[in-house]
Short mmCIF file of C-alpha atoms and ligand atoms in Angstrom, two decimals:
data_model
loop_
_atom_site.label_atom_id
_atom_site.label_comp_id
_atom_site.label_asym_id
_atom_site.label_seq_id
_atom_site.Cartn_x
_atom_site.Cartn_y
_atom_site.Cartn_z
CA MET A 8 -32.57 3.84 -21.07
CA LYS A 9 -28.78 4.06 -20.77
CA ILE A 10 -27.58 2.61 -17.49
CA ALA A 11 -23.99 2.65 -16.21
CA LEU A 12 -22.48 0.82 -13.27
CA PHE A 13 -19.84 2.57 -11.13
CA PRO A 14 -18.21 -0.28 -9.21
CA GLY A 15 -15.60 0.00 -6.46
CA SER A 16 -14.65 -0.88 -2.92
CA PHE A 17 -15.75 2.59 -1.73
CA ASP A 18 -14.20 1.96 1.70
CA PRO A 19 -15.26 4.72 2.18
CA PHE A 20 -16.82 6.78 -0.67
CA THR A 21 -14.90 10.08 -1.05
CA LEU A 22 -15.26 13.46 -2.76
CA GLY A 23 -13.23 11.99 -5.63
CA HIS A 24 -15.81 9.24 -6.13
CA LEU A 25 -18.65 11.78 -5.95
CA ASP A 26 -16.96 13.87 -8.63
CA ILE A 27 -16.74 10.86 -10.98
CA LEU A 28 -20.38 9.97 -10.25
CA ARG A 29 -21.52 13.52 -11.11
CA SER A 30 -19.65 13.36 -14.43
CA ALA A 31 -21.18 9.99 -15.24
CA LEU A 32 -24.68 11.31 -14.50
CA THR A 33 -24.31 13.85 -17.30
CA MET A 34 -23.93 10.96 -19.78
CA PHE A 35 -26.35 8.29 -18.54
CA ASP A 36 -30.03 8.09 -17.58
CA LYS A 37 -29.12 6.17 -14.46
CA VAL A 38 -25.88 5.33 -12.62
CA ILE A 39 -25.69 2.45 -10.17
CA VAL A 40 -22.96 2.80 -7.55
CA ALA A 41 -22.06 -0.78 -6.68
CA VAL A 42 -19.99 -1.72 -3.65
CA GLY A 43 -17.99 -4.80 -4.60
CA TYR A 44 -16.78 -7.04 -1.82
CA ASN A 45 -15.62 -10.54 -1.18
CA SER A 46 -16.03 -12.38 2.08
CA ALA A 47 -12.28 -13.09 2.40
CA LYS A 48 -11.40 -9.34 2.58
CA SER A 49 -13.23 -7.69 5.44
CA GLY A 50 -12.27 -4.05 4.81
CA PHE A 51 -12.53 -1.04 7.12
CA PHE A 52 -16.29 -0.44 6.96
CA ARG A 53 -18.60 -3.43 6.45
CA PRO A 54 -20.29 -3.44 3.01
CA ASP A 55 -23.69 -2.49 4.48
CA LEU A 56 -22.17 0.59 6.14
CA ARG A 57 -20.36 1.53 2.90
CA VAL A 58 -23.73 1.40 1.13
CA ARG A 59 -25.31 3.63 3.79
CA ILE A 60 -22.45 6.15 3.56
CA ILE A 61 -22.98 6.35 -0.23
CA GLN A 62 -26.74 6.73 0.23
CA ASP A 63 -26.06 9.73 2.49
CA ALA A 64 -23.47 11.11 0.04
CA VAL A 65 -25.84 11.00 -2.95
CA ALA A 66 -28.94 12.30 -1.14
CA GLY A 67 -30.41 14.95 -3.42
CA LEU A 68 -28.89 13.51 -6.60
CA GLU A 69 -31.38 12.05 -9.04
CA ASN A 70 -31.00 8.88 -11.13
CA VAL A 71 -28.60 7.16 -8.73
CA GLU A 72 -29.03 3.70 -7.27
CA VAL A 73 -26.73 2.18 -4.64
CA CYS A 74 -26.19 -1.54 -4.15
CA SER A 75 -23.57 -4.07 -3.11
CA TYR A 76 -22.46 -7.18 -4.94
CA ARG A 77 -20.21 -10.18 -4.74
CA GLY A 78 -18.68 -11.86 -7.75
CA LEU A 79 -17.93 -10.53 -11.21
CA THR A 80 -18.65 -6.92 -12.18
CA VAL A 81 -19.89 -8.02 -15.63
CA ASP A 82 -22.45 -10.30 -13.96
CA ILE A 83 -23.94 -7.50 -11.84
CA CYS A 84 -23.98 -5.30 -14.97
CA LYS A 85 -26.08 -7.91 -16.78
CA GLU A 86 -28.36 -8.33 -13.79
CA LYS A 87 -28.93 -4.56 -13.57
CA GLY A 88 -29.14 -3.93 -17.33
CA ALA A 89 -26.02 -1.73 -17.34
CA SER A 90 -24.14 -1.44 -20.64
CA CYS A 91 -21.17 0.51 -19.31
CA ILE A 92 -18.67 0.26 -16.46
CA ILE A 93 -17.41 3.60 -15.13
CA ARG A 94 -13.97 3.88 -13.53
CA GLY A 95 -12.09 6.97 -12.38
CA LEU A 96 -8.45 7.60 -13.30
CA ARG A 97 -6.03 9.51 -11.12
CA THR A 98 -2.59 8.39 -12.26
CA THR A 99 -0.86 6.34 -14.93
CA THR A 100 -0.76 3.50 -12.39
CA ASP A 101 -4.57 3.63 -12.22
CA PHE A 102 -4.64 3.52 -16.01
CA GLU A 103 -2.36 0.49 -16.23
CA MET A 104 -4.41 -1.46 -13.71
CA GLU A 105 -7.73 -0.38 -15.13
CA SER A 106 -6.87 -1.24 -18.73
CA VAL A 107 -6.03 -4.83 -17.75
CA ILE A 108 -9.34 -5.17 -15.89
CA ALA A 109 -11.21 -3.55 -18.78
CA GLN A 110 -9.69 -5.99 -21.29
CA ALA A 111 -10.69 -8.94 -19.13
CA ASN A 112 -14.23 -7.62 -18.76
CA ARG A 113 -14.49 -6.93 -22.49
CA THR A 114 -13.33 -10.44 -23.31
CA MET A 115 -15.93 -11.94 -20.96
CA ALA A 116 -18.73 -9.56 -21.96
CA PRO A 117 -18.15 -7.87 -25.36
CA ASP A 118 -21.40 -5.89 -25.11
CA ILE A 119 -20.32 -4.07 -21.96
CA GLN A 120 -17.96 -1.12 -22.45
CA SER A 121 -15.62 0.45 -19.90
CA LEU A 122 -15.50 4.22 -19.65
CA PHE A 123 -12.62 5.97 -17.86
CA ILE A 124 -13.23 9.41 -16.43
CA PRO A 125 -10.21 11.48 -15.36
CA ALA A 126 -10.19 12.69 -11.75
CA GLY A 127 -10.91 16.36 -11.17
CA HIS A 128 -7.55 17.98 -10.37
CA GLU A 129 -8.73 19.14 -6.95
CA TYR A 130 -9.67 15.54 -6.05
CA SER A 131 -6.92 13.60 -7.76
CA PHE A 132 -4.92 13.14 -4.54
CA ILE A 133 -7.87 11.78 -2.56
CA SER A 134 -8.04 8.05 -1.94
CA SER A 135 -10.00 5.81 0.41
CA THR A 136 -6.63 4.55 1.69
CA VAL A 137 -5.66 8.03 2.88
CA VAL A 138 -9.08 8.49 4.46
CA ARG A 139 -8.75 5.16 6.32
CA ASP A 140 -5.25 6.12 7.52
CA VAL A 141 -6.55 9.44 8.83
CA LEU A 142 -9.52 7.77 10.55
CA ASN A 143 -7.33 5.01 12.02
CA ASN A 144 -5.16 7.68 13.58
CA GLY A 145 -8.05 9.62 15.07
CA GLY A 146 -7.89 12.52 12.60
CA SER A 147 -10.71 14.33 10.88
CA ALA A 148 -11.26 13.16 7.32
CA LYS A 149 -14.19 15.52 6.69
CA CYS A 150 -12.29 17.52 4.06
CA PHE A 151 -12.09 14.36 1.88
CA LEU A 152 -15.70 13.27 2.31
CA PRO A 153 -19.06 14.40 0.87
CA LYS A 154 -20.65 16.97 3.15
CA ASN A 155 -23.82 14.93 3.82
CA VAL A 156 -21.80 12.10 5.37
CA ASP A 157 -21.64 12.06 9.17
CA ILE A 158 -18.55 9.87 9.38
CA ASP A 159 -18.49 9.90 13.20
CA LYS A 160 -21.84 8.12 13.19
CA TYR A 161 -20.42 5.38 10.97
CA LEU A 162 -17.25 5.06 13.05
CA GLN A 163 -19.52 4.51 16.04
CA LEU A 164 -21.62 1.89 14.19
CA ARG A 165 -18.41 0.17 13.09
CA LYS A 166 -17.20 -0.02 16.70
CA GLU A 167 -20.52 -1.39 17.95
CA GLU A 168 -20.25 -4.39 15.64
CA GLU A 169 -16.66 -5.25 16.56
P1 LIG B 19 -11.30 -0.29 -6.20
O1 LIG B 19 -10.82 -1.03 -4.98
O2 LIG B 19 -12.26 -1.08 -7.01
O3 LIG B 19 -10.23 0.35 -7.01
P2 LIG B 19 -12.00 2.29 -5.09
O4 LIG B 19 -13.13 2.51 -4.16
O5 LIG B 19 -10.62 2.53 -4.58
O6 LIG B 19 -12.23 0.83 -5.61
O7 LIG B 19 -12.20 3.18 -6.40
C1 LIG B 19 -13.33 3.06 -7.22
C2 LIG B 19 -13.08 3.84 -8.51
O8 LIG B 19 -12.96 5.22 -8.24
C3 LIG B 19 -11.78 3.44 -9.21
O9 LIG B 19 -12.00 3.52 -10.60
C4 LIG B 19 -10.80 4.49 -8.77
O10 LIG B 19 -9.76 4.67 -9.71
C5 LIG B 19 -11.71 5.70 -8.70
N1 LIG B 19 -11.23 6.73 -7.78
C6 LIG B 19 -10.82 6.58 -6.51
N2 LIG B 19 -10.48 7.76 -5.97
C7 LIG B 19 -10.67 8.68 -6.94
C8 LIG B 19 -10.47 10.11 -7.02
N3 LIG B 19 -10.00 10.81 -6.00
N4 LIG B 19 -10.79 10.73 -8.18
C9 LIG B 19 -11.25 10.00 -9.23
N5 LIG B 19 -11.44 8.68 -9.24
C10 LIG B 19 -11.16 8.02 -8.11
#
């Protein structure tokens, strides 16, 4: 069984991420979307809410697992039996950053490959940063988010924990 890991901050998961996930699903038996976090960086949504948003976003898609992890991506790959790390590319800046990370991962874990998937042109301008800016300013970010995600519910849950 060919398993890939799609790691990211996913703060929050957007239509761009969903597009990359769909592409990856055509190539692997299973894709694990893994929310990476470290305790020093709190983020906009807490990791458990980011996981729930992704679970809503992927409802109806088969062969997807969602989890969160701390620590090295190559370690969670080994734990989950994933032989490939999926990353999406929007710009040359993404490529430059991603190739450095991929080299480091390959040096640490030669059996795990990185696979870069180019962003769909209609999604290439979408980023979690833009979504957070819109949400922080009280705007509607629905046009950037998967349709199954009720973002107002998660904004409410985020507030309740503050
Ligand atoms: P990270 O903080 O690890 O970069 P992100 O959640 O920002 O996490 O992104 C996760 C992955 O998805 C990265 O590989 C990123 O380049 C990719 N990505 C983000 N937005 C898009 C998009 N609109 N289209 C395609 N790939 C994207």
